[in-house]
Amino acid sequence: MHFLTKKIQEQNSDTIICFIYENNANKSETFKYLNELSNGALCEQINKYETITGKFQELFKYSINENLKALIVGLGKKENITRKKLSQAIAFATRTAKNVSKNSSIAIELIENDNCSINISEKEMAQITLTSARIGLYEFDKYINDKKTKIETIELLCNNITPDIEKGAEIGAYTSFAMKFAKDLVNESAQIVTPNYIANLAAQIAKEHKLDIKVYNKNQIKDLKMNAFLAVAQGSVNEPYFIHLTYKPENEARKKIVLIGKGITFDAGGMNIKPAASMLTMKSDMTGAASVLGIIQAIAKLKPDVEVHILSALCENMTSGSAYKQGDVLTAMNGKTIEVDNTDAEGRITLADALCYADKLNPDEVIDIATLTGAVIVALGNNITGVMGNNQKQINKFREIAENYCENTWQMPILDELKNNLKSDIADFKNTGGRNAGTSTAAWFLSNFTKSKSWLHLDIAGTAYLDKSNNETLSGPTGVMIRSIINYILA
Ligand code: BES
Ligand code: MN
Ligand code: ZN
């Protein structure tokens, strides 16, 4: 996919997307240009027949001439616009344009920010536009024989291209690449995407981007004393791997961040096997790992003055003769012991060891991203990510950035009282504590394995993979929180 910034007179696409607000006489430069090209026929159409009134995600297709179509998309009432809505309208527009365009390129106007009631810079607008345009175009057709022509180029239209706009477009393009990378990896079968496959992929990425990498195999994981992680892995014929990639800025880093992605390449539940319907999408239980691998590639391109480490404990959670069992007591890398109350609460066990490993790197901040609990779906549904942590400043900053880059989050509490849920008679904790407050309980469990004073936990179990399309993303993987984490690192 190519991304270009262009003046409208220089664009080469057969489909141009522009946006209008509901009941708003002020039309954009792009709209005016298209209207001129049509000798005023476009405006006439709209005024006479009210073919489009600008309602949110309302659509009007108009042929300017044989070789050029205008796609006009409603943004809704000006006073109701949000960044999330901008993203939804843009993704909807490109998704539609993909089916309208006859060649492999589409053009999209940079929404004029003075025509917008929220405070948003041109740079941010360029960034959001390219990221969301790519969200709209995403599809995974590897296994579909009857392939449609793909859009290869997005032209971002604006009359006065500034360095800020170019920079925003660049960040947006790399962000959208990271999201596509992660979504492709989640879409691929668990039969192919094994721990070994991801470890090899990580090595390729490290080579391509000149990143430091460590890949630990089963014996080396043993040497690290990650016996909690190993217990989860022991039920599978596919051996576990632990990966660690590092991006270091050329000059001195202003901070060091460790990102941890949950990397269960398939979660059958273990001996506490999942019912069929719950197991159906469990190839997506490595979304955290896919996300951090996407993010590190964007970071390697964007080169912030921040040292970024990514970690993932990769394994399968299977039912088998060698699988770990209820009642087993496991010792994590930091010496703390875990009584296995339910083998399906495996993510927190693998993350426990990854968090201990992170401590050894002496980071300023740790962020983990995990498809961790069904309970977060009960609490927040499929469009809001649960955010937890032990540093309220970090949580607030992260949530503000997430909102600025069009992602919904909500904070869930981690309180001392939760420890009663996980009391064990024979170990330091059990790994589960009943149905109540499941998301917070899981986070409380994790908090025991980090020494970091700035640890942030993202529970994406509800938001990583959609059964039903929403206003922005079609069903399947979403690449959720990748935008937010990249922008958090850059901030
Ligand atoms: N991977 C699941 C969580 C999950 C559920 C992700 C639905 C995506 C969609 C996790 O490993 C799990 O099985 N959690 C259990 C924990 C329970 C046994 C305490 C759950 O939430 O049911
Ligand atoms: Mn599970
Ligand atoms: Zn899981």
Short mmCIF file of C-alpha atoms and ligand atoms in Angstrom, two decimals:
data_model
loop_
_atom_site.label_atom_id
_atom_site.label_comp_id
_atom_site.label_asym_id
_atom_site.label_seq_id
_atom_site.Cartn_x
_atom_site.Cartn_y
_atom_site.Cartn_z
CA MET A 1 0.00 0.00 0.00
CA HIS A 2 1.28 3.46 -0.96
CA PHE A 3 0.30 6.70 0.70
CA LEU A 4 0.73 10.01 -1.08
CA THR A 5 -0.13 13.58 -0.21
CA LYS A 6 -1.42 15.44 -3.25
CA LYS A 7 -3.06 18.63 -4.39
CA ILE A 8 -6.44 17.83 -5.84
CA GLN A 9 -5.42 19.01 -9.33
CA GLU A 10 -2.66 16.41 -9.31
CA GLN A 11 -4.57 13.39 -8.10
CA ASN A 12 -4.68 10.23 -10.23
CA SER A 13 -7.57 8.26 -8.78
CA ASP A 14 -10.96 7.52 -10.32
CA THR A 15 -12.74 7.94 -7.00
CA ILE A 16 -12.54 10.98 -4.74
CA ILE A 17 -13.96 10.95 -1.23
CA CYS A 18 -15.14 14.14 0.37
CA PHE A 19 -17.13 14.82 3.50
CA ILE A 20 -20.00 17.12 4.44
CA TYR A 21 -21.65 18.03 7.72
CA GLU A 22 -25.37 17.79 8.22
CA ASN A 23 -27.25 20.95 7.23
CA ASN A 24 -24.05 22.87 6.74
CA ALA A 25 -23.74 25.27 3.82
CA ASN A 26 -19.94 25.45 4.14
CA LYS A 27 -18.51 22.97 1.72
CA SER A 28 -14.88 21.93 1.57
CA GLU A 29 -12.34 22.99 -1.07
CA THR A 30 -12.47 19.46 -2.50
CA PHE A 31 -16.23 19.63 -2.77
CA LYS A 32 -16.05 23.02 -4.50
CA TYR A 33 -13.47 21.69 -6.93
CA LEU A 34 -15.63 18.68 -7.78
CA ASN A 35 -18.64 20.94 -8.18
CA GLU A 36 -16.70 23.15 -10.61
CA LEU A 37 -15.60 20.13 -12.58
CA SER A 38 -19.24 19.13 -12.91
CA ASN A 39 -20.18 22.68 -13.94
CA GLY A 40 -22.31 23.08 -10.85
CA ALA A 41 -24.33 19.94 -11.50
CA LEU A 42 -23.18 18.35 -8.24
CA CYS A 43 -24.60 21.14 -6.09
CA GLU A 44 -27.73 21.25 -8.16
CA GLN A 45 -28.30 17.55 -7.61
CA ILE A 46 -27.84 17.88 -3.88
CA ASN A 47 -29.97 20.99 -3.46
CA LYS A 48 -32.76 19.91 -5.74
CA TYR A 49 -33.15 16.28 -4.75
CA GLU A 50 -31.58 16.33 -1.29
CA THR A 51 -29.64 13.24 -2.33
CA ILE A 52 -27.44 13.79 0.67
CA THR A 53 -28.13 15.81 3.79
CA GLY A 54 -24.89 15.04 5.61
CA LYS A 55 -26.28 12.65 8.20
CA PHE A 56 -23.62 10.47 9.80
CA GLN A 57 -22.34 7.85 7.33
CA GLU A 58 -24.92 8.85 4.73
CA LEU A 59 -23.56 8.28 1.26
CA PHE A 60 -23.95 9.86 -2.17
CA LYS A 61 -22.15 8.61 -5.28
CA TYR A 62 -21.93 11.01 -8.19
CA SER A 63 -20.22 10.58 -11.54
CA ILE A 64 -18.42 13.82 -12.34
CA ASN A 65 -17.38 12.46 -15.72
CA GLU A 66 -16.58 9.13 -17.33
CA ASN A 67 -13.32 8.79 -15.42
CA LEU A 68 -14.12 10.37 -12.10
CA LYS A 69 -16.59 9.57 -9.36
CA ALA A 70 -17.24 11.63 -6.28
CA LEU A 71 -18.15 9.85 -3.10
CA ILE A 72 -19.72 12.20 -0.62
CA VAL A 73 -20.00 11.00 2.93
CA GLY A 74 -21.95 12.55 5.79
CA LEU A 75 -20.27 13.41 9.07
CA GLY A 76 -23.47 14.19 10.99
CA LYS A 77 -24.11 17.37 12.93
CA LYS A 78 -21.04 19.51 13.28
CA GLU A 79 -21.54 19.92 17.02
CA ASN A 80 -21.75 16.15 17.52
CA ILE A 81 -18.52 15.23 15.78
CA THR A 82 -15.90 13.27 17.74
CA ARG A 83 -12.56 11.81 16.70
CA LYS A 84 -14.09 8.36 16.92
CA LYS A 85 -16.84 9.45 14.52
CA LEU A 86 -14.28 10.91 12.13
CA SER A 87 -12.53 7.56 12.09
CA GLN A 88 -15.80 5.70 11.55
CA ALA A 89 -16.82 7.98 8.68
CA ILE A 90 -13.40 7.67 7.01
CA ALA A 91 -13.30 3.88 7.31
CA PHE A 92 -16.85 3.64 6.00
CA ALA A 93 -15.93 5.91 3.08
CA THR A 94 -12.89 3.92 1.95
CA ARG A 95 -14.72 0.62 2.41
CA THR A 96 -17.37 1.92 0.05
CA ALA A 97 -14.83 3.45 -2.34
CA LYS A 98 -13.10 0.10 -2.67
CA ASN A 99 -16.22 -1.25 -4.35
CA VAL A 100 -16.76 1.86 -6.47
CA SER A 101 -13.23 2.32 -7.76
CA LYS A 102 -12.27 0.60 -10.99
CA ASN A 103 -8.54 1.15 -10.65
CA SER A 104 -6.28 0.50 -7.70
CA SER A 105 -6.12 4.01 -6.30
CA ILE A 106 -8.51 6.18 -4.31
CA ALA A 107 -8.25 9.79 -3.18
CA ILE A 108 -9.56 11.15 0.10
CA GLU A 109 -9.74 14.74 1.21
CA LEU A 110 -8.04 15.91 4.36
CA ILE A 111 -11.04 17.11 6.34
CA GLU A 112 -10.57 20.84 6.91
CA ASN A 113 -10.10 21.31 10.62
CA ASP A 114 -11.43 24.86 10.75
CA ASN A 115 -14.65 23.30 9.56
CA CYS A 116 -14.67 21.04 12.58
CA SER A 117 -15.95 21.82 16.06
CA ILE A 118 -13.39 19.69 17.90
CA ASN A 119 -9.85 20.84 18.50
CA ILE A 120 -7.71 18.84 16.14
CA SER A 121 -4.50 19.77 14.34
CA GLU A 122 -3.87 19.16 10.64
CA LYS A 123 -1.16 16.72 11.63
CA GLU A 124 -3.55 14.67 13.75
CA MET A 125 -6.18 14.83 11.03
CA ALA A 126 -3.73 13.53 8.42
CA GLN A 127 -2.70 10.77 10.77
CA ILE A 128 -6.23 9.71 11.63
CA THR A 129 -7.28 9.87 7.98
CA LEU A 130 -4.59 7.51 6.74
CA THR A 131 -4.98 5.07 9.62
CA SER A 132 -8.74 4.91 9.34
CA ALA A 133 -8.67 4.81 5.53
CA ARG A 134 -6.63 1.62 5.78
CA ILE A 135 -8.99 0.20 8.42
CA GLY A 136 -11.80 0.60 5.89
CA LEU A 137 -9.82 -1.13 3.16
CA TYR A 138 -8.70 -4.09 5.24
CA GLU A 139 -9.59 -7.58 4.11
CA PHE A 140 -8.03 -11.01 4.53
CA ASP A 141 -8.52 -12.78 1.22
CA LYS A 142 -5.56 -15.14 1.32
CA TYR A 143 -7.84 -18.17 1.30
CA ILE A 144 -10.48 -16.79 -1.04
CA ASN A 145 -10.08 -17.95 -4.62
CA ASP A 146 -12.24 -15.29 -6.19
CA LYS A 147 -10.11 -12.23 -5.33
CA LYS A 148 -11.28 -8.68 -6.03
CA THR A 149 -8.92 -5.98 -7.26
CA LYS A 150 -7.22 -4.30 -4.35
CA ILE A 151 -6.64 -0.65 -3.62
CA GLU A 152 -2.86 -0.16 -3.68
CA THR A 153 -2.66 3.60 -3.29
CA ILE A 154 -4.32 6.17 -1.09
CA GLU A 155 -3.93 9.80 -2.11
CA LEU A 156 -4.49 12.27 0.71
CA LEU A 157 -5.81 15.48 -0.81
CA CYS A 158 -5.06 18.92 0.50
CA ASN A 159 -4.20 22.22 -1.11
CA ASN A 160 -1.49 23.31 1.25
CA ILE A 161 0.73 20.38 2.12
CA THR A 162 2.81 21.30 5.17
CA PRO A 163 5.61 19.34 6.88
CA ASP A 164 3.16 18.75 9.75
CA ILE A 165 0.71 17.10 7.39
CA GLU A 166 3.48 14.97 5.90
CA LYS A 167 4.57 13.91 9.39
CA GLY A 168 1.02 13.04 10.43
CA ALA A 169 0.53 11.07 7.23
CA GLU A 170 3.74 9.18 7.88
CA ILE A 171 2.73 8.23 11.42
CA GLY A 172 -0.73 7.28 10.20
CA ALA A 173 0.71 5.09 7.45
CA TYR A 174 3.08 3.19 9.74
CA THR A 175 0.34 2.81 12.34
CA SER A 176 -2.00 1.38 9.75
CA PHE A 177 0.74 -1.01 8.65
CA ALA A 178 1.16 -2.24 12.24
CA MET A 179 -2.59 -2.83 12.47
CA LYS A 180 -2.73 -4.70 9.19
CA PHE A 181 0.25 -6.82 10.18
CA ALA A 182 -1.39 -7.81 13.47
CA LYS A 183 -4.78 -8.49 11.89
CA ASP A 184 -3.27 -10.73 9.21
CA LEU A 185 -1.42 -12.74 11.85
CA VAL A 186 -4.58 -13.16 13.93
CA ASN A 187 -6.62 -14.16 10.88
CA GLU A 188 -4.14 -16.89 9.96
CA SER A 189 -4.90 -20.41 11.26
CA ALA A 190 -3.49 -21.55 14.60
CA GLN A 191 -2.35 -24.60 12.66
CA ILE A 192 0.20 -22.32 11.00
CA VAL A 193 0.72 -19.64 13.62
CA THR A 194 2.41 -21.75 16.30
CA PRO A 195 4.88 -20.42 18.90
CA ASN A 196 7.70 -21.52 16.62
CA TYR A 197 6.15 -19.66 13.65
CA ILE A 198 5.89 -16.41 15.63
CA ALA A 199 9.43 -16.83 16.96
CA ASN A 200 10.73 -17.16 13.38
CA LEU A 201 8.66 -14.19 12.28
CA ALA A 202 10.10 -12.15 15.15
CA ALA A 203 13.61 -13.07 14.00
CA GLN A 204 12.79 -11.92 10.45
CA ILE A 205 11.40 -8.64 11.77
CA ALA A 206 14.49 -8.09 13.91
CA LYS A 207 16.73 -8.67 10.92
CA GLU A 208 14.76 -6.38 8.63
CA HIS A 209 14.61 -3.53 11.13
CA LYS A 210 18.02 -4.11 12.75
CA LEU A 211 16.54 -4.75 16.19
CA ASP A 212 18.20 -6.72 18.98
CA ILE A 213 16.46 -10.02 19.53
CA LYS A 214 16.52 -12.89 21.98
CA VAL A 215 14.49 -16.03 21.36
CA TYR A 216 14.39 -18.51 24.25
CA ASN A 217 13.47 -22.15 23.58
CA LYS A 218 12.00 -24.54 26.13
CA ASN A 219 15.29 -25.37 27.83
CA GLN A 220 16.31 -21.73 27.98
CA ILE A 221 12.89 -20.86 29.42
CA LYS A 222 13.59 -23.48 32.09
CA ASP A 223 16.93 -21.80 32.81
CA LEU A 224 15.07 -18.52 33.27
CA LYS A 225 12.92 -20.29 35.91
CA MET A 226 9.68 -19.44 34.14
CA ASN A 227 7.99 -22.53 35.50
CA ALA A 228 4.51 -21.00 35.52
CA PHE A 229 4.68 -20.29 31.79
CA LEU A 230 6.13 -23.75 31.10
CA ALA A 231 3.25 -25.45 32.92
CA VAL A 232 0.71 -23.86 30.58
CA ALA A 233 2.82 -24.90 27.59
CA GLN A 234 3.34 -28.53 28.61
CA GLY A 235 0.05 -29.85 27.19
CA SER A 236 0.96 -29.08 23.59
CA VAL A 237 3.14 -30.85 21.04
CA ASN A 238 4.14 -27.39 19.84
CA GLU A 239 6.99 -26.18 22.02
CA PRO A 240 6.91 -22.78 23.73
CA TYR A 241 9.13 -19.84 22.89
CA PHE A 242 9.79 -16.60 24.71
CA ILE A 243 10.68 -13.63 22.51
CA HIS A 244 12.32 -10.33 23.38
CA LEU A 245 12.96 -7.62 20.76
CA THR A 246 14.53 -4.26 21.45
CA TYR A 247 14.44 -0.94 19.64
CA LYS A 248 17.11 1.49 20.83
CA PRO A 249 17.19 5.12 19.65
CA GLU A 250 20.45 6.44 18.22
CA ASN A 251 20.78 9.10 20.88
CA GLU A 252 20.11 8.73 24.57
CA ALA A 253 16.61 7.44 25.31
CA ARG A 254 14.34 9.67 27.38
CA LYS A 255 12.58 6.60 28.75
CA LYS A 256 12.45 2.85 28.54
CA ILE A 257 9.13 1.08 27.93
CA VAL A 258 8.47 -2.66 27.97
CA LEU A 259 5.44 -3.93 26.05
CA ILE A 260 4.17 -7.43 26.79
CA GLY A 261 1.70 -9.20 24.48
CA LYS A 262 -0.24 -12.28 25.57
CA GLY A 263 0.83 -15.00 23.15
CA ILE A 264 -1.45 -18.02 23.48
CA THR A 265 -1.50 -19.24 19.89
CA PHE A 266 -4.55 -21.36 20.66
CA ASP A 267 -6.57 -21.45 23.87
CA ALA A 268 -8.55 -24.67 24.12
CA GLY A 269 -8.89 -24.04 27.84
CA GLY A 270 -6.58 -26.88 28.85
CA MET A 271 -8.10 -29.65 31.00
CA ASN A 272 -10.89 -27.19 31.85
CA ILE A 273 -11.73 -27.39 28.19
CA LYS A 274 -13.82 -24.64 26.63
CA PRO A 275 -17.23 -25.37 25.10
CA ALA A 276 -17.14 -25.37 21.27
CA ALA A 277 -18.70 -21.93 20.85
CA SER A 278 -16.16 -20.29 23.19
CA MET A 279 -13.23 -22.07 21.55
CA LEU A 280 -14.24 -21.04 18.05
CA THR A 281 -12.21 -17.82 17.90
CA MET A 282 -9.38 -18.81 20.23
CA LYS A 283 -6.74 -18.60 17.50
CA SER A 284 -7.07 -14.91 18.37
CA ASP A 285 -5.62 -15.44 21.86
CA MET A 286 -2.22 -14.30 20.53
CA THR A 287 -3.56 -10.87 19.55
CA GLY A 288 -1.37 -9.25 22.19
CA ALA A 289 1.76 -10.81 20.69
CA ALA A 290 0.68 -9.86 17.16
CA SER A 291 0.03 -6.30 18.33
CA VAL A 292 3.42 -5.75 19.93
CA LEU A 293 5.15 -7.23 16.87
CA GLY A 294 3.23 -4.77 14.70
CA ILE A 295 4.02 -1.89 17.03
CA ILE A 296 7.78 -2.53 17.15
CA GLN A 297 7.93 -2.33 13.34
CA ALA A 298 6.18 1.04 13.34
CA ILE A 299 8.49 2.22 16.13
CA ALA A 300 11.57 1.08 14.19
CA LYS A 301 10.41 3.29 11.30
CA LEU A 302 9.27 6.29 13.33
CA LYS A 303 12.42 6.27 15.49
CA PRO A 304 11.23 7.99 18.68
CA ASP A 305 13.82 8.77 21.40
CA VAL A 306 12.32 6.04 23.56
CA GLU A 307 13.80 2.60 24.15
CA VAL A 308 11.10 0.01 23.45
CA HIS A 309 11.24 -3.65 24.39
CA ILE A 310 8.59 -6.15 23.36
CA LEU A 311 8.10 -9.47 25.11
CA SER A 312 5.84 -12.43 24.53
CA ALA A 313 5.54 -15.84 26.19
CA LEU A 314 4.30 -17.97 23.29
CA CYS A 315 2.53 -21.29 23.78
CA GLU A 316 -0.67 -23.25 23.25
CA ASN A 317 -3.14 -24.09 26.01
CA MET A 318 -4.24 -27.63 25.16
CA THR A 319 -6.01 -30.60 26.64
CA SER A 320 -3.77 -33.69 26.58
CA GLY A 321 -2.08 -36.41 28.61
CA SER A 322 0.76 -34.08 29.42
CA ALA A 323 -1.34 -31.01 30.18
CA TYR A 324 -1.11 -29.16 33.49
CA LYS A 325 -3.90 -29.92 35.91
CA GLN A 326 -6.19 -28.30 38.44
CA GLY A 327 -4.57 -28.38 41.84
CA ASP A 328 -1.02 -28.12 40.45
CA VAL A 329 1.16 -25.60 42.27
CA LEU A 330 3.43 -23.56 39.99
CA THR A 331 6.38 -21.36 40.91
CA ALA A 332 6.83 -18.24 38.83
CA MET A 333 10.18 -16.62 38.01
CA ASN A 334 9.95 -14.33 41.08
CA GLY A 335 9.42 -17.31 43.40
CA LYS A 336 5.73 -16.67 44.05
CA THR A 337 3.52 -19.76 43.93
CA ILE A 338 0.22 -20.25 42.11
CA GLU A 339 -2.36 -22.95 42.79
CA VAL A 340 -4.12 -23.83 39.52
CA ASP A 341 -7.81 -23.38 40.19
CA ASN A 342 -8.75 -23.36 36.50
CA THR A 343 -6.47 -24.24 33.59
CA ASP A 344 -8.41 -21.88 31.32
CA ALA A 345 -7.08 -18.88 33.22
CA GLU A 346 -3.74 -19.50 31.51
CA GLY A 347 -3.05 -15.99 30.19
CA ARG A 348 -2.34 -14.51 33.61
CA ILE A 349 0.02 -17.43 34.38
CA THR A 350 2.13 -16.83 31.26
CA LEU A 351 1.98 -13.06 31.77
CA ALA A 352 3.18 -13.48 35.36
CA ASP A 353 6.52 -14.80 34.13
CA ALA A 354 6.73 -12.21 31.36
CA LEU A 355 6.16 -9.43 33.93
CA CYS A 356 8.96 -10.85 36.10
CA TYR A 357 11.26 -10.87 33.07
CA ALA A 358 10.32 -7.25 32.36
CA ASP A 359 11.47 -6.26 35.86
CA LYS A 360 15.00 -7.40 35.01
CA LEU A 361 15.16 -4.80 32.23
CA ASN A 362 14.64 -1.98 34.74
CA PRO A 363 12.04 -0.16 32.64
CA ASP A 364 10.40 3.17 33.40
CA GLU A 365 7.05 1.76 32.30
CA VAL A 366 5.49 -1.61 31.54
CA ILE A 367 2.38 -2.08 29.40
CA ASP A 368 0.76 -5.44 28.83
CA ILE A 369 -1.92 -6.11 26.23
CA ALA A 370 -3.92 -9.30 26.59
CA THR A 371 -7.11 -11.06 25.55
CA LEU A 372 -7.41 -11.93 29.21
CA THR A 373 -10.95 -12.25 30.55
CA GLY A 374 -14.44 -13.05 29.30
CA ALA A 375 -15.54 -10.89 32.22
CA VAL A 376 -14.39 -7.71 30.47
CA ILE A 377 -16.90 -8.50 27.71
CA VAL A 378 -19.68 -8.77 30.30
CA ALA A 379 -18.59 -5.48 31.86
CA LEU A 380 -17.73 -3.33 28.82
CA GLY A 381 -18.87 -5.16 25.67
CA ASN A 382 -17.00 -5.37 22.40
CA ASN A 383 -16.17 -1.73 21.76
CA ILE A 384 -14.46 -0.61 24.98
CA THR A 385 -11.08 -1.81 26.20
CA GLY A 386 -10.56 -2.31 29.94
CA VAL A 387 -7.62 -0.31 31.31
CA MET A 388 -6.03 -1.04 34.67
CA GLY A 389 -2.74 -0.35 36.33
CA ASN A 390 -0.88 0.83 39.41
CA ASN A 391 -0.12 4.40 38.35
CA GLN A 392 -3.10 6.72 37.98
CA LYS A 393 -1.08 9.36 36.07
CA GLN A 394 -0.04 6.79 33.47
CA ILE A 395 -3.61 5.48 33.21
CA ASN A 396 -5.00 8.98 32.69
CA LYS A 397 -2.38 9.86 30.09
CA PHE A 398 -2.93 6.63 28.21
CA ARG A 399 -6.71 7.00 28.20
CA GLU A 400 -6.50 10.58 26.95
CA ILE A 401 -4.23 9.54 24.07
CA ALA A 402 -6.50 6.59 23.27
CA GLU A 403 -9.46 8.94 22.99
CA ASN A 404 -7.46 11.32 20.78
CA TYR A 405 -6.70 8.46 18.43
CA CYS A 406 -10.28 7.21 18.24
CA GLU A 407 -10.24 4.30 20.67
CA ASN A 408 -12.62 3.68 23.57
CA THR A 409 -11.28 2.73 26.97
CA TRP A 410 -12.66 2.51 30.49
CA GLN A 411 -10.79 2.08 33.72
CA MET A 412 -11.52 -0.89 35.98
CA PRO A 413 -10.33 -0.84 39.60
CA ILE A 414 -7.60 -2.93 41.21
CA LEU A 415 -8.30 -2.90 44.95
CA ASP A 416 -6.65 -4.80 47.82
CA GLU A 417 -9.97 -6.43 48.70
CA LEU A 418 -9.69 -8.52 45.55
CA LYS A 419 -6.97 -10.63 47.12
CA ASN A 420 -9.66 -12.48 49.11
CA ASN A 421 -10.96 -13.88 45.82
CA LEU A 422 -7.64 -15.58 45.15
CA LYS A 423 -6.80 -16.95 48.59
CA SER A 424 -5.20 -20.38 48.44
CA ASP A 425 -4.66 -22.78 51.36
CA ILE A 426 -1.46 -24.19 49.94
CA ALA A 427 0.09 -21.49 47.73
CA ASP A 428 0.50 -17.70 47.57
CA PHE A 429 -2.57 -17.38 45.32
CA LYS A 430 -5.00 -19.34 43.23
CA ASN A 431 -5.20 -18.29 39.58
CA THR A 432 -8.98 -17.70 39.57
CA GLY A 433 -11.55 -16.49 42.01
CA GLY A 434 -15.03 -17.12 40.72
CA ARG A 435 -17.15 -15.12 38.29
CA ASN A 436 -17.44 -11.87 40.17
CA ALA A 437 -15.19 -8.97 39.17
CA GLY A 438 -13.24 -11.32 36.92
CA THR A 439 -11.40 -8.57 35.03
CA SER A 440 -10.21 -6.79 38.16
CA THR A 441 -9.31 -10.06 39.89
CA ALA A 442 -7.13 -11.08 36.94
CA ALA A 443 -5.43 -7.67 37.04
CA TRP A 444 -4.89 -7.95 40.80
CA PHE A 445 -3.23 -11.32 40.18
CA LEU A 446 -0.90 -9.77 37.58
CA SER A 447 -0.01 -6.87 39.88
CA ASN A 448 1.80 -9.36 42.14
CA PHE A 449 4.35 -10.14 39.46
CA THR A 450 5.61 -6.67 38.62
CA LYS A 451 7.85 -4.37 40.63
CA SER A 452 7.17 -1.52 38.22
CA LYS A 453 5.60 1.63 39.65
CA SER A 454 4.14 2.36 36.21
CA TRP A 455 2.47 -0.80 35.04
CA LEU A 456 -0.52 -0.55 32.71
CA HIS A 457 -2.74 -3.49 31.80
CA LEU A 458 -5.03 -3.55 28.76
CA ASP A 459 -7.70 -6.27 28.71
CA ILE A 460 -8.70 -6.53 25.05
CA ALA A 461 -10.70 -9.79 25.28
CA GLY A 462 -13.84 -7.93 24.17
CA THR A 463 -12.30 -5.60 21.62
CA ALA A 464 -9.62 -7.64 19.83
CA TYR A 465 -11.90 -9.75 17.70
CA LEU A 466 -15.44 -8.90 16.63
CA ASP A 467 -18.23 -11.37 15.88
CA LYS A 468 -20.26 -8.52 14.45
CA SER A 469 -19.01 -5.52 12.49
CA ASN A 470 -19.17 -2.13 14.20
CA ASN A 471 -19.28 1.36 12.67
CA GLU A 472 -15.57 1.34 11.98
CA THR A 473 -14.31 -2.24 11.62
CA LEU A 474 -15.71 -5.35 9.99
CA SER A 475 -16.05 -8.60 11.94
CA GLY A 476 -12.78 -10.36 12.74
CA PRO A 477 -9.57 -8.91 14.20
CA THR A 478 -9.55 -5.19 14.96
CA GLY A 479 -5.94 -4.28 15.76
CA VAL A 480 -7.31 -2.54 18.84
CA MET A 481 -4.97 -0.39 20.99
CA ILE A 482 -2.17 -0.44 18.42
CA ARG A 483 -2.96 3.16 17.50
CA SER A 484 -3.09 4.15 21.15
CA ILE A 485 0.13 2.42 22.17
CA ILE A 486 2.15 3.84 19.25
CA ASN A 487 0.93 7.35 19.99
CA TYR A 488 1.55 6.86 23.70
CA ILE A 489 5.15 5.95 22.95
CA LEU A 490 5.55 8.96 20.62
CA ALA A 491 3.96 11.39 23.14
N1 BES B 1 -8.51 -16.19 26.36
C1 BES B 1 -9.49 -16.24 27.37
C2 BES B 1 -10.27 -14.93 27.49
C3 BES B 1 -11.16 -14.58 26.34
C4 BES B 1 -12.52 -14.85 26.38
C5 BES B 1 -10.65 -13.91 25.24
C6 BES B 1 -13.33 -14.50 25.32
C7 BES B 1 -11.45 -13.57 24.18
C8 BES B 1 -12.79 -13.85 24.21
C9 BES B 1 -8.86 -16.53 28.73
O1 BES B 1 -7.72 -17.31 28.68
C10 BES B 1 -9.86 -17.29 29.52
O2 BES B 1 -10.18 -18.38 29.15
N2 BES B 1 -10.34 -16.70 30.60
C11 BES B 1 -11.32 -17.31 31.41
C12 BES B 1 -10.92 -17.10 32.85
C13 BES B 1 -11.81 -17.83 33.82
C14 BES B 1 -11.53 -19.32 33.75
C15 BES B 1 -11.55 -17.30 35.19
C16 BES B 1 -12.66 -16.63 31.15
O3 BES B 1 -12.68 -15.42 31.06
O4 BES B 1 -13.65 -17.33 30.98
MN MN B 2 -8.20 -19.39 28.69
ZN ZN B 3 -6.63 -17.28 26.93
#
